[in-house]
Coordinates of C-alpha atoms in Angstrom, one line a residue:
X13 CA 21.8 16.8 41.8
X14 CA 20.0 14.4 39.1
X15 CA 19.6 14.8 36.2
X16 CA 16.8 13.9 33.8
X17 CA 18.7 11.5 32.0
X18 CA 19.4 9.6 35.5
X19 CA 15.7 8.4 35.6
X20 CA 14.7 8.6 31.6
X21 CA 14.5 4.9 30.2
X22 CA 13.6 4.2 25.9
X23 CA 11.0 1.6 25.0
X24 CA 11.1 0.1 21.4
X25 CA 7.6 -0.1 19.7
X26 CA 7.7 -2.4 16.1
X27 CA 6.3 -0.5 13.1
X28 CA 4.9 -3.5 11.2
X29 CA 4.3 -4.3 7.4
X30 CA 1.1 -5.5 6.9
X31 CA 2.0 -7.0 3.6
X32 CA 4.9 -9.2 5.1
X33 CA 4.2 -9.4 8.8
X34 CA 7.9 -8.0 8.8
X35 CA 9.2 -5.4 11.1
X36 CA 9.7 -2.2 9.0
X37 CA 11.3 -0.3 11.8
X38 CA 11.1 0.3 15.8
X39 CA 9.8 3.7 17.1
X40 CA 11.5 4.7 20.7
X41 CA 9.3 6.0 23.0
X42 CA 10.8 8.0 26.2
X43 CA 9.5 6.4 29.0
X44 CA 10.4 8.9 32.1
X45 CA 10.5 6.9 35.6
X46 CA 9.3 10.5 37.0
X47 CA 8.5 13.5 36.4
X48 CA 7.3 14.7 32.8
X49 CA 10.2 15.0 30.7
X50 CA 7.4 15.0 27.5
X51 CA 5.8 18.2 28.8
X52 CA 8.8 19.8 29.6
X53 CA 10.2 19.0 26.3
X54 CA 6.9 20.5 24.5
X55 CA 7.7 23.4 25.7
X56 CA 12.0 23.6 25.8
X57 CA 12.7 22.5 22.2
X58 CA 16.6 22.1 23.5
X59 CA 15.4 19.4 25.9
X60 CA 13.2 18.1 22.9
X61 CA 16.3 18.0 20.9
X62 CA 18.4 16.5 23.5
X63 CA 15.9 13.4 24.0
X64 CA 16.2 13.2 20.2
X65 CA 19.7 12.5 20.6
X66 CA 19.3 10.3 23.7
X67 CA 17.0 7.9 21.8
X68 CA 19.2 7.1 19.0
X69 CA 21.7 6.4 21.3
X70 CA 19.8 4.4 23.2
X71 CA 18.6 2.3 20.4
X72 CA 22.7 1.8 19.4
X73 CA 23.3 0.4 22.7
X74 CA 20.4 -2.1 21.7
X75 CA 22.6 -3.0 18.7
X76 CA 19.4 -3.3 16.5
X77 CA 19.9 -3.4 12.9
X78 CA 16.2 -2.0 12.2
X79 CA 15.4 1.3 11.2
X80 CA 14.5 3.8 13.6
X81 CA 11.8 6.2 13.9
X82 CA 12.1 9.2 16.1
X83 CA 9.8 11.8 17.7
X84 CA 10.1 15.4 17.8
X85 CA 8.1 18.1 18.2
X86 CA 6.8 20.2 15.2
X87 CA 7.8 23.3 17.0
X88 CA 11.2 22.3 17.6
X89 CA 12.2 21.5 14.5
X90 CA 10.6 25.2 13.4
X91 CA 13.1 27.0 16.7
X92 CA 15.9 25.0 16.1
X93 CA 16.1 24.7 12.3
X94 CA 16.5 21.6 12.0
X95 CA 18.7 19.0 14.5
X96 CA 22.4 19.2 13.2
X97 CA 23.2 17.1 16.9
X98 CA 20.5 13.9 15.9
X99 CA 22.7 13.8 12.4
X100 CA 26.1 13.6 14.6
X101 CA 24.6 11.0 17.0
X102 CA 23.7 9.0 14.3
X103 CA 26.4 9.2 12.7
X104 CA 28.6 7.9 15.6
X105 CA 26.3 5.6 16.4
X106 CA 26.9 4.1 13.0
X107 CA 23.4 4.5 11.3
X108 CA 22.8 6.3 8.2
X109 CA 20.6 9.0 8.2
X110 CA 18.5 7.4 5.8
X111 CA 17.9 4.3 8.2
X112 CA 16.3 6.8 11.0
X113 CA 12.6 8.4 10.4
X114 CA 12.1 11.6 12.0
X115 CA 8.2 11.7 13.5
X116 CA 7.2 15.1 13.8
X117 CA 4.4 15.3 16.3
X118 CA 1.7 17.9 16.8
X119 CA 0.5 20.2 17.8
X120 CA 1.4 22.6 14.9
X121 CA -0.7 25.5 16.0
X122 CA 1.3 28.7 16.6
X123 CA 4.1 26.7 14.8
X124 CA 5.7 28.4 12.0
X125 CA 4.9 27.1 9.0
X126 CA 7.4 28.0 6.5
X127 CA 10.3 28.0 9.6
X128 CA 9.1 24.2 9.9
X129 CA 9.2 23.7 6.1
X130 CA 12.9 25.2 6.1
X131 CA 14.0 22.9 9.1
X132 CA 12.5 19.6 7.2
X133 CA 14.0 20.6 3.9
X134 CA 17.1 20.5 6.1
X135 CA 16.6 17.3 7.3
X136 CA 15.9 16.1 4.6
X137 CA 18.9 17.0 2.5
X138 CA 21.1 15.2 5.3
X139 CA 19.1 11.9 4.3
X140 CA 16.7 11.7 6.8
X141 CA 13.3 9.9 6.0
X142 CA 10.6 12.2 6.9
X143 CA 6.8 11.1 8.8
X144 CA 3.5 13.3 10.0
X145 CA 2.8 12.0 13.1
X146 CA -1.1 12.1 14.7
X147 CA -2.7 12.7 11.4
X148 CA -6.4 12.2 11.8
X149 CA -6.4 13.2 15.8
X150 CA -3.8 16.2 15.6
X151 CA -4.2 19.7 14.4
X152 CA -1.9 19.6 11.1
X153 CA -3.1 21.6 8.6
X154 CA -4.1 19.8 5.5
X155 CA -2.3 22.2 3.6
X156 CA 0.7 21.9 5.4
X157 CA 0.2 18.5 5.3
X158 CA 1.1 18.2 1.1
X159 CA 3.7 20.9 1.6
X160 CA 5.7 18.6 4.5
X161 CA 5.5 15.9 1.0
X162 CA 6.6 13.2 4.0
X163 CA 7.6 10.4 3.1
X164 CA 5.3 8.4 5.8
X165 CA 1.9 9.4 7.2
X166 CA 0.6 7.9 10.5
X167 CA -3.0 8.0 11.4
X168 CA -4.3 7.4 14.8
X169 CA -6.7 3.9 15.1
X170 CA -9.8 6.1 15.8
X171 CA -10.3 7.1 12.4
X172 CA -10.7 3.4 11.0
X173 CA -14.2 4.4 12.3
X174 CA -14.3 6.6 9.5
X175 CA -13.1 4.3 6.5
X176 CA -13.8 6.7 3.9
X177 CA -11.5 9.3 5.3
X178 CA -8.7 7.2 5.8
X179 CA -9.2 5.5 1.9
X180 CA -8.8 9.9 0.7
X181 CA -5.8 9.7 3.3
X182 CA -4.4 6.2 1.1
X183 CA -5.1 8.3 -1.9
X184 CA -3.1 12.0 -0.8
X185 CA -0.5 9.5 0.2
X186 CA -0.2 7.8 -3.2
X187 CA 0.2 11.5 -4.8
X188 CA 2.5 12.3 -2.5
X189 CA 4.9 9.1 -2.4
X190 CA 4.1 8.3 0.8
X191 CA 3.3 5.4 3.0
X192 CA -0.1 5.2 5.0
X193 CA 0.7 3.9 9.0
X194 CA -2.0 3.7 11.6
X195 CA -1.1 3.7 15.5
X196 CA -2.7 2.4 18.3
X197 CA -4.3 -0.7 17.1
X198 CA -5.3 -3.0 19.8
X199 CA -7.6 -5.6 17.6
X200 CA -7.8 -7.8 14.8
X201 CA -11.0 -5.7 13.9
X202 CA -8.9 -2.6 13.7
X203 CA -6.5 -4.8 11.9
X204 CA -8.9 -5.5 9.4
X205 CA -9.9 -2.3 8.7
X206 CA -6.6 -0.9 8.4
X207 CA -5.9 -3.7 5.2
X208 CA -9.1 -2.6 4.1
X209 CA -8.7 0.9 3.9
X210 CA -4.6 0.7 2.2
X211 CA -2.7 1.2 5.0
X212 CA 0.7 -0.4 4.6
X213 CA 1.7 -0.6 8.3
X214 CA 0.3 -0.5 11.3
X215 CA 2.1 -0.6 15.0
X216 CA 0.0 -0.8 18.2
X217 CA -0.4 -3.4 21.2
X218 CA -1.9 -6.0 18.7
X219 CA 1.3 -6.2 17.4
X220 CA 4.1 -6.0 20.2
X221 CA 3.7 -3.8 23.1
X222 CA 6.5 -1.3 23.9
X223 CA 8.9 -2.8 25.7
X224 CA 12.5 -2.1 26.8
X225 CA 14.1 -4.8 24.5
X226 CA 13.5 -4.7 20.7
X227 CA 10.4 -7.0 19.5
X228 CA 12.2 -10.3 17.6
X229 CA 9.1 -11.3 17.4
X230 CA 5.3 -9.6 16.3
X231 CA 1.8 -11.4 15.8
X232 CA 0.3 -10.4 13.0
X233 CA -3.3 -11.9 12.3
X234 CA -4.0 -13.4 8.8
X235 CA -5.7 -12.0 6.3
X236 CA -9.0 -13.1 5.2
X237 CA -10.6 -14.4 2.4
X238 CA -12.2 -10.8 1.9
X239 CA -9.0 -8.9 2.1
X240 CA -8.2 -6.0 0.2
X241 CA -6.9 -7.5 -3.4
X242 CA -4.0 -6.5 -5.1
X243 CA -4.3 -3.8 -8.0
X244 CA -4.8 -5.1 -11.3
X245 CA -1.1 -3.5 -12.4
X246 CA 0.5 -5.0 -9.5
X247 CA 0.8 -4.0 -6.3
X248 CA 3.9 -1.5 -5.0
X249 CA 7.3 -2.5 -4.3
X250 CA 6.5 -0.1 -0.8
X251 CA 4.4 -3.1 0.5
X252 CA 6.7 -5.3 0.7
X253 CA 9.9 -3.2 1.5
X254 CA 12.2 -4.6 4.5
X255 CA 14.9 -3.2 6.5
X256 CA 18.3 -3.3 4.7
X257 CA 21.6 -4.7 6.3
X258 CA 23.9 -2.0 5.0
X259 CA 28.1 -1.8 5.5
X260 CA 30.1 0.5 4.4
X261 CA 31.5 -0.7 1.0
X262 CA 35.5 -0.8 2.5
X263 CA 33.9 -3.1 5.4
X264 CA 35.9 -6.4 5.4
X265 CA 34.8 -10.2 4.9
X266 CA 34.8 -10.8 8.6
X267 CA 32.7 -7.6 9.3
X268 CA 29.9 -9.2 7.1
X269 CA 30.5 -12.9 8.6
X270 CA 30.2 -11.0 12.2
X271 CA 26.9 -9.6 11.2
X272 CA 25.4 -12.1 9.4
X273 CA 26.4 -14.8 11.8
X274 CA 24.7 -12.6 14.8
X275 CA 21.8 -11.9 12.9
X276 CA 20.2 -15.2 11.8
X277 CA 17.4 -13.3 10.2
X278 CA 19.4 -11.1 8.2
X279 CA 19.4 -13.4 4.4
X280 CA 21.9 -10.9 3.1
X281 CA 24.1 -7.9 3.1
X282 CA 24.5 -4.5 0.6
X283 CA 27.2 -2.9 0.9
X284 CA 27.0 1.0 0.0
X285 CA 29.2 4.1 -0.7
X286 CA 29.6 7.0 1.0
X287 CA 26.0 8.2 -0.3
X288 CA 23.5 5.2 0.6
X289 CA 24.2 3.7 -2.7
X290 CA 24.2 0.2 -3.1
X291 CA 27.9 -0.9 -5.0
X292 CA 27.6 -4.6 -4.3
X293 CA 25.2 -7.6 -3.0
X294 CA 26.5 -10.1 -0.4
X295 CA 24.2 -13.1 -0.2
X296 CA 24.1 -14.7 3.4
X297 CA 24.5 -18.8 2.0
X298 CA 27.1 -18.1 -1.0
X299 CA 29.2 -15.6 1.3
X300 CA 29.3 -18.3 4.3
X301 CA 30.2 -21.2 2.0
X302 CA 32.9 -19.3 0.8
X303 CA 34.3 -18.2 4.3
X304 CA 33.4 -21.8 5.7
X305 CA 35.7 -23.8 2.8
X306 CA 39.2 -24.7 3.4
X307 CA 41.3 -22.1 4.5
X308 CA 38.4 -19.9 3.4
X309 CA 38.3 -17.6 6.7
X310 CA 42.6 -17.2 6.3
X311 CA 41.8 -16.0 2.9
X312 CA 39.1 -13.5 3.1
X313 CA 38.7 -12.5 6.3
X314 CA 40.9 -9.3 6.3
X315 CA 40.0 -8.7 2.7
X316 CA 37.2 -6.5 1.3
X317 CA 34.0 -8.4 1.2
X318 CA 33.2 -6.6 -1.8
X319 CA 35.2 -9.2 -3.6
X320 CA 32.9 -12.0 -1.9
X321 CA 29.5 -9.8 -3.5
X322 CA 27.5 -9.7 -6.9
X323 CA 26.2 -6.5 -8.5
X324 CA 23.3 -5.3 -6.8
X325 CA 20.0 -5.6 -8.6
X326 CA 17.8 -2.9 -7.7
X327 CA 14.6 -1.2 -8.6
X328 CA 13.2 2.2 -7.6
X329 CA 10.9 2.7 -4.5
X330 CA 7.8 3.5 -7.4
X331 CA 7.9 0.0 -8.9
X332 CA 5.5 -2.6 -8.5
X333 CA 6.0 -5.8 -7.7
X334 CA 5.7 -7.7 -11.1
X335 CA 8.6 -5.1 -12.6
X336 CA 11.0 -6.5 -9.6
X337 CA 10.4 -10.3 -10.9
X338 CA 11.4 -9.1 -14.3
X339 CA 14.4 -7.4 -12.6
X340 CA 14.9 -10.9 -10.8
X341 CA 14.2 -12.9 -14.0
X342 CA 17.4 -11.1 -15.5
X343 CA 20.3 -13.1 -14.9
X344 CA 21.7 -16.5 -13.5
X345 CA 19.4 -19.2 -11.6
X346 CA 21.8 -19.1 -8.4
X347 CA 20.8 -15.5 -7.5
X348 CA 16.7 -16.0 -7.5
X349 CA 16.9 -16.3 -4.0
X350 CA 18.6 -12.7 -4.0
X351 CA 17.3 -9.7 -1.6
X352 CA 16.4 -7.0 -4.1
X353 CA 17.7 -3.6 -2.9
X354 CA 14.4 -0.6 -3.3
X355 CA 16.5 2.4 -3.6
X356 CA 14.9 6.2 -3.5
X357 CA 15.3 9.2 -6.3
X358 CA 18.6 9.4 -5.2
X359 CA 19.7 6.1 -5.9
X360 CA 20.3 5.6 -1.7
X361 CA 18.9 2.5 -0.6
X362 CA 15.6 2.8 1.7
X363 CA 15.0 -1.3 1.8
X364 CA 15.0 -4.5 0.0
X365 CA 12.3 -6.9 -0.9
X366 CA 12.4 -10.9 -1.0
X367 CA 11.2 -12.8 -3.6
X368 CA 9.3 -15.1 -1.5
X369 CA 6.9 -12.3 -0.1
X370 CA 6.4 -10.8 -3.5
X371 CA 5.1 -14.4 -4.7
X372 CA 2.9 -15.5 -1.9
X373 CA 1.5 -12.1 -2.2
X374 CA 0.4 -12.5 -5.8
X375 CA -0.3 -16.1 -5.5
X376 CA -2.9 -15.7 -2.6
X377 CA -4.5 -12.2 -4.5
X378 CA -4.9 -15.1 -7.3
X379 CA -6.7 -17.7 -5.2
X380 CA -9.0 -14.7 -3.6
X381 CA -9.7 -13.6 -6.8
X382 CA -10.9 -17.1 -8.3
X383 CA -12.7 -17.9 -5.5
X384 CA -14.9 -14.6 -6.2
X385 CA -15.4 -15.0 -9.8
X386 CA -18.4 -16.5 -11.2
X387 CA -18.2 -20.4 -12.3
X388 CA -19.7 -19.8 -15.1
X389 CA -18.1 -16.3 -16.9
X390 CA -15.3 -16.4 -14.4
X391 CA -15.8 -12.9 -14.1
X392 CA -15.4 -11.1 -10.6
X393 CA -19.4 -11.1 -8.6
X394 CA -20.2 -7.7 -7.5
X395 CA -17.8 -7.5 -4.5
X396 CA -14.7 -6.5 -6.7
X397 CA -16.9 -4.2 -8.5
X398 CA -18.6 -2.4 -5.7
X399 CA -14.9 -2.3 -4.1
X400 CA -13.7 -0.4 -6.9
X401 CA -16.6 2.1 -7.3
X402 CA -15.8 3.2 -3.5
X403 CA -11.9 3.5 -4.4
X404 CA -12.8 5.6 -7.2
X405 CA -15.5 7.8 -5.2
X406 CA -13.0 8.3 -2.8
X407 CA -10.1 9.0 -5.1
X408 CA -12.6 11.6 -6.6
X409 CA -12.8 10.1 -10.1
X410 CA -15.7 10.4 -12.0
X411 CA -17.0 7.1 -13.6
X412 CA -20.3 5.4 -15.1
X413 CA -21.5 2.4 -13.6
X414 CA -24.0 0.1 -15.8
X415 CA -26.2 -2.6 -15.4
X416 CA -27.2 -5.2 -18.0
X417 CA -29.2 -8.3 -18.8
X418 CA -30.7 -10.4 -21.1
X419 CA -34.7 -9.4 -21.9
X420 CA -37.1 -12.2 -20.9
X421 CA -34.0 -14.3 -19.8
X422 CA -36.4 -17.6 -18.4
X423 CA -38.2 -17.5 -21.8
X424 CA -35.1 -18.1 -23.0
X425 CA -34.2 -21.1 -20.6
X426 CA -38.0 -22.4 -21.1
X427 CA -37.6 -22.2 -24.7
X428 CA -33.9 -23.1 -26.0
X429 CA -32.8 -24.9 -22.7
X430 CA -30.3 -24.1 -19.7
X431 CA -27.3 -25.1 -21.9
X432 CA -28.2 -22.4 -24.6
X433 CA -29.1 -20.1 -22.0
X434 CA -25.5 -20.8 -20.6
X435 CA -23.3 -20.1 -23.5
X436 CA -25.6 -16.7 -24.6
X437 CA -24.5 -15.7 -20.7
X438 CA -21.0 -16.7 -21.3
X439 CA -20.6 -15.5 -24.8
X440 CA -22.0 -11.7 -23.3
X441 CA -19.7 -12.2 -21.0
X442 CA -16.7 -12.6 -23.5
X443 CA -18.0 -9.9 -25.4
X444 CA -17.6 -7.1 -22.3
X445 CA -14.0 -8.4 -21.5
X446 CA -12.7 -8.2 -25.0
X447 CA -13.8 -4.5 -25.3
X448 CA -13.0 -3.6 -21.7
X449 CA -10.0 -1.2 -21.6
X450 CA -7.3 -1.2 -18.5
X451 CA -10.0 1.0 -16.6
X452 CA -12.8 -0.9 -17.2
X453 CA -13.8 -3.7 -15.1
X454 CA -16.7 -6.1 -15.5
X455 CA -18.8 -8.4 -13.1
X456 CA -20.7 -10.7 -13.5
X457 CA -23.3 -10.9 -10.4
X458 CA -25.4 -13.4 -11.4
X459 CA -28.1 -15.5 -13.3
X460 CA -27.8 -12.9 -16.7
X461 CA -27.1 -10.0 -14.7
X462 CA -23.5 -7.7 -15.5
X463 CA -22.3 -4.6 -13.9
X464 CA -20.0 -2.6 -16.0
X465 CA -17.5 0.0 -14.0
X466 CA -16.1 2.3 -16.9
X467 CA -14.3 6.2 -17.5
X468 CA -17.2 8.0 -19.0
X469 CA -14.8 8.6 -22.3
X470 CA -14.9 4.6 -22.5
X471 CA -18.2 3.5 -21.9
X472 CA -19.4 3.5 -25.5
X473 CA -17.1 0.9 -27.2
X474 CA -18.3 -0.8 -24.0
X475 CA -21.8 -0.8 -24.7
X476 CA -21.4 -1.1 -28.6
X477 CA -19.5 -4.2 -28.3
X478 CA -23.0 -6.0 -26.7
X479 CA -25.4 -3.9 -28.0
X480 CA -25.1 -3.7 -32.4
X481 CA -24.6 -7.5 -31.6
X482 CA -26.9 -9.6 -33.2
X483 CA -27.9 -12.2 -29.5
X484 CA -29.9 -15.5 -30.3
X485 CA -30.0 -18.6 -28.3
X486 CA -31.5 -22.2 -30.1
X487 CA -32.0 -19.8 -32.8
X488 CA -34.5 -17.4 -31.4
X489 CA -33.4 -13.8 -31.6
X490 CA -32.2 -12.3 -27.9
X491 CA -32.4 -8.6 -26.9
X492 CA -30.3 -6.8 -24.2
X493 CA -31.1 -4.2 -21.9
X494 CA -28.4 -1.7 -20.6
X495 CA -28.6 0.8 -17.8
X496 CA -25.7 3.3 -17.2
X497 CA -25.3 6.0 -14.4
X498 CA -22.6 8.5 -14.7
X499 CA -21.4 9.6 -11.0
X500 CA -19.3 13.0 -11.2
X501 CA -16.8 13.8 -8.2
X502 CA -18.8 14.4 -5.3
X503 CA -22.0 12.9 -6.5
X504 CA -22.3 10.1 -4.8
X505 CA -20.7 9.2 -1.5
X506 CA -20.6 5.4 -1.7
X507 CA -21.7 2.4 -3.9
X508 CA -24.8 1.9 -2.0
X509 CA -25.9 5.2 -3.2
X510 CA -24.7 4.7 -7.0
X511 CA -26.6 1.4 -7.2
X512 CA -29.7 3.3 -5.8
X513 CA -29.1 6.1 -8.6
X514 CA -28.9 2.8 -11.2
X515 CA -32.0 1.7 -10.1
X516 CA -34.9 3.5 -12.0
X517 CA -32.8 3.7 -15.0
X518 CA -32.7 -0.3 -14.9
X519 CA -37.0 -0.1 -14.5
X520 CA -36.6 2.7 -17.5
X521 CA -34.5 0.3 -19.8
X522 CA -36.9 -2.7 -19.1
X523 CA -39.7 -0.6 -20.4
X524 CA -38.2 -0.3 -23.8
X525 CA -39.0 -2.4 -27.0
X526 CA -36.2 -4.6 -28.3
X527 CA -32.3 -3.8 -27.3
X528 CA -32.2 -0.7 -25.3
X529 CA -29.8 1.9 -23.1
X530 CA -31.0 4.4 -21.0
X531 CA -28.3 6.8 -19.2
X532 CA -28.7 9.1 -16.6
X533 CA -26.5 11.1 -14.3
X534 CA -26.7 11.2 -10.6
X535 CA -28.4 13.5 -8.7
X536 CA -29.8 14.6 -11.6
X537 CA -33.4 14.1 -13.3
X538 CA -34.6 12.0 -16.0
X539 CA -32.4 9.9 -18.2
X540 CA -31.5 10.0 -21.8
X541 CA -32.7 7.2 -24.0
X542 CA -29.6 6.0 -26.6
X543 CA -31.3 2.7 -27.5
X544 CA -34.8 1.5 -27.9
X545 CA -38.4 3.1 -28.5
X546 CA -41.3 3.1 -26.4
X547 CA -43.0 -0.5 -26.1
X548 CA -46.3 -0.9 -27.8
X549 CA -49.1 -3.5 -26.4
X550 CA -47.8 -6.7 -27.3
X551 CA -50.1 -10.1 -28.4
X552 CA -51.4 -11.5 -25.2
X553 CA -49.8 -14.3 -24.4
X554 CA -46.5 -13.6 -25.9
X555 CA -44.2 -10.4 -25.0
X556 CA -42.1 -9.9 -27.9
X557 CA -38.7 -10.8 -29.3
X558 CA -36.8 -12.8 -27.1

């Protein structure tokens, strides 16, 4: 009689960082040569379980050094109470727990909730890494959802359709430490979007198909020029993360040499305790050169390569990439080159970040950024500032968005010149920036036209900073005009429909005599006037104070 195991193959499916173009991990799919063993297993959680444990030992077989990510029904996890065999099978598979992600796939209806709670706080305490699989197409419970607190989210490609949603999605997942992963993408459009919207991986036939060998290689398209920039604190350390080689910290020298002479891509090796904490740093050239010298291999082979490592330097999974090159900055010229181990709350190590990716990654958000800002202020065009008004709609932030200019801006050209025309711009310009606090950002979008992007609490060291001003150009006396709009959570759904809100209250400022501010609140009517009077008839010929 067969078995189901007799006809029950694994395929490998790369999880991809989008950041890197790195493999973050492999996700094993069963792949039954008959019969259904998926349905069968929705419904028997043992056999669920069982195909758990078949797929880690199927991946060992593959001698893969990536993490793992493996699915299992949400209502098996709530019969069983958690998977005690999967911790055994990776344990003699030798894997740490932490290197395996657990997928828990819906449906979640009828499952219950605080049974499947228990069974992940279980999981989690033996050091697995936790992910909500089929967000966005499945039936998980938003609420549930924040109480799982997993420490990856994967969204299905159909709801890049819906960018807003899956921007909210990036922002729960920020709250919640998680990553943001999106399956199923098949093209660079999808691609695209995903970057767009935050996601930090992404897996789907674009990428690698499954296939019964694990990917060495993925095609990852390049980002373009209108990519998503990097946040002005500096982007996460999670965005860069790649899988760790990890050895016990008793393994020997020529454990390590074994390893890192099989695994050309592997630049280096950590070696942990007993708890996923990394003791000591083995780095792939110095530990070779040492081995390859004369009688190098008689000397160290059978000794602990902890004697052939450095001190690990490390930073936790929260930083951002400018605090690892301080971390890397620390310290002797030789190790620059140094994998930097990304450890978790409890010190274990989830991944380490190069160097190399953390500087190409700052040095092209650099060269995307100049080449948006204006040649003349180098201020960001409207782009970075319409950009940011969505993030913050969709992270539910209230702001005030304002619009200014220069009144009567071609009498001034006509009158003092282009070059005095010039410096007024860039001197207004300087003026916004030096008052601008962290959350403040400032465009400049043209000719003598600003946008402002501002907390409400901030705007009015903002707007005094250009407005009590005294403005001339050639000596003739300038007046400003300012606009503001303040947009409260939920009133306003994108920036198409702020700048709409922004524009009567421009047309309102313009009316006023002399330097004027005019501020209204979306969705709501009229405006309150905080700078100017009413203009009177002016001589013909001549409008008034520049």
């Amino acid at each position: 009689m067969h078995s189901w195991t007799d006809t029950l193959r694994f395929a490998f499916q790369p999880v991809v960082n989008l950041a890197t173009g790195a493999v973050a991990g492999l996700e094993i799919l069963a792949r039954p040569e008959t019969g259904d063993v998926l349905a069968e297993a929705r419904r028997d959680p043992e056999l669920d379980g069982r195909l758990a444990v078949s797929a880690v030992r199927a991946a060992a077989r593959k001698e893969t050094l990536l993490p793992l990510h493996v699915n299992v029904f949400a209502a098996t996890l709530a019969d069983l109470g958690g998977l005690t065999p999967l911790h055994t099978a990776v344990r003699e598979a030798g894997r740490l727990p932490w290197e395996v992600t657990v997928d828990i796939s819906p449906p979640y209806t009828h499952v219950p909730q605080q049974a499947l709670l228990e069974a992940v706080g279980a999981l989690r305490g033996q050091g697995f890494r936790i992910s909500a699989d089929g967000v966005g197409d499945g039936d998980v419970p938003l609420r549930l959802l924040t109480d799982l607190a997993p420490d990856l989210v994967k969204l299905d490609a159909s709801l890049l359709a819906r960018p807003a949603a899956v921007r909210a999605m990036r922002t729960l997942c920020e709250h919640l430490g998680a990553l943001l992963s999106v399956e199923g993408v098949e093209t660079e459009l999808q691609c695209a979007a995903a970057v767009a919207a935050g996601a930090q991986l992404a897996q789907g036939e674009l990428f690698a198909p499954p296939a019964r060998l694990p990917a060495a290689d993925v095609y990852v398209p390049p980002r373009s020029p209108g990519a998503a920039s990097l946040p002005r604190s500096g982007p996460s350390v999670r965005q860069f993360v790649r899988p760790a080689a990890l050895l016990p910290v008793t393994a020997s020298a020529g454990h390590v040499r074994a390893l890192l002479t099989g695994s050309p891509e592997v630049s280096g090796v950590l070696l942990v305790d007993a708890h996923g904490v990394p003791v000591r740093s083995v780095h792939r050239s110095r530990f070779l050169l040492s081995m390859s010298g004369r009688y190098g291999h008689a000397l160290y082979a059978d000794r602990p390569a902890a004697k052939l490592g450095d001190v690990p330097r490390t930073v936790g999974v929260d930083a951002t990439a400018w605090e690892v090159l301080d971390v890397v900055a620390v310290g002797g010229r030789d190790r620059t080159s140094d994998d930097v181990a990304v450890v978790d709350r409890y010190g274990r190590c989830v991944g380490v970040v190069r160097l190399a990716d953390l500087v190409r990654a700052l040095a092209e958000s650099r060269v995307e950024e100049a080449a948006g800002l204006n040649p003349l202020t180098r201020l960001p065009g409207s782009d970075a500032i319409t950009g940011e008004v969505d993030r913050r709609i969709a992270d539910g932030r209230a702001f005030a968005l304002s619009w200014l200019d220069v009144d009567h801006f071609k009498q001034v050209n006509d009158g003092a010149g282009f070059a005095a025309g010039d410096e007024l711009i860039r001197s207004v310009g300087r003026a916004l920036q030096r008052a601008a606090s962290d959350s403040t950002r400032v465009g400049h979008i043209g000719g003598d036209d600003f946008l402002v992007l501002a907390d409400p609490e901030g705007l009015d060291p903002v707007a005094a900073s250009v407005l009590d001003a005294p403005w001339s150009a050639g000596g003739r006396p300038v007046s400003l005009s300012l606009a503001t709009v303040v947009c409260t959570p939920g009133g306003v759904t994108d920036h198409r429909q702020a700048a709409a809100c922004l524009a009567p209250l421009k047309k309102a400022a313009k009316a006023l005599r002399g330097t004027s501010w005019v501020l209204g609140h979306a969705g709501l009517p009229g405006h309150e006037i905080r700078r100017g009077a009413e203009a009177a008839a002016a001589p013909a010929g001549f409008p008034g104070p520049l």
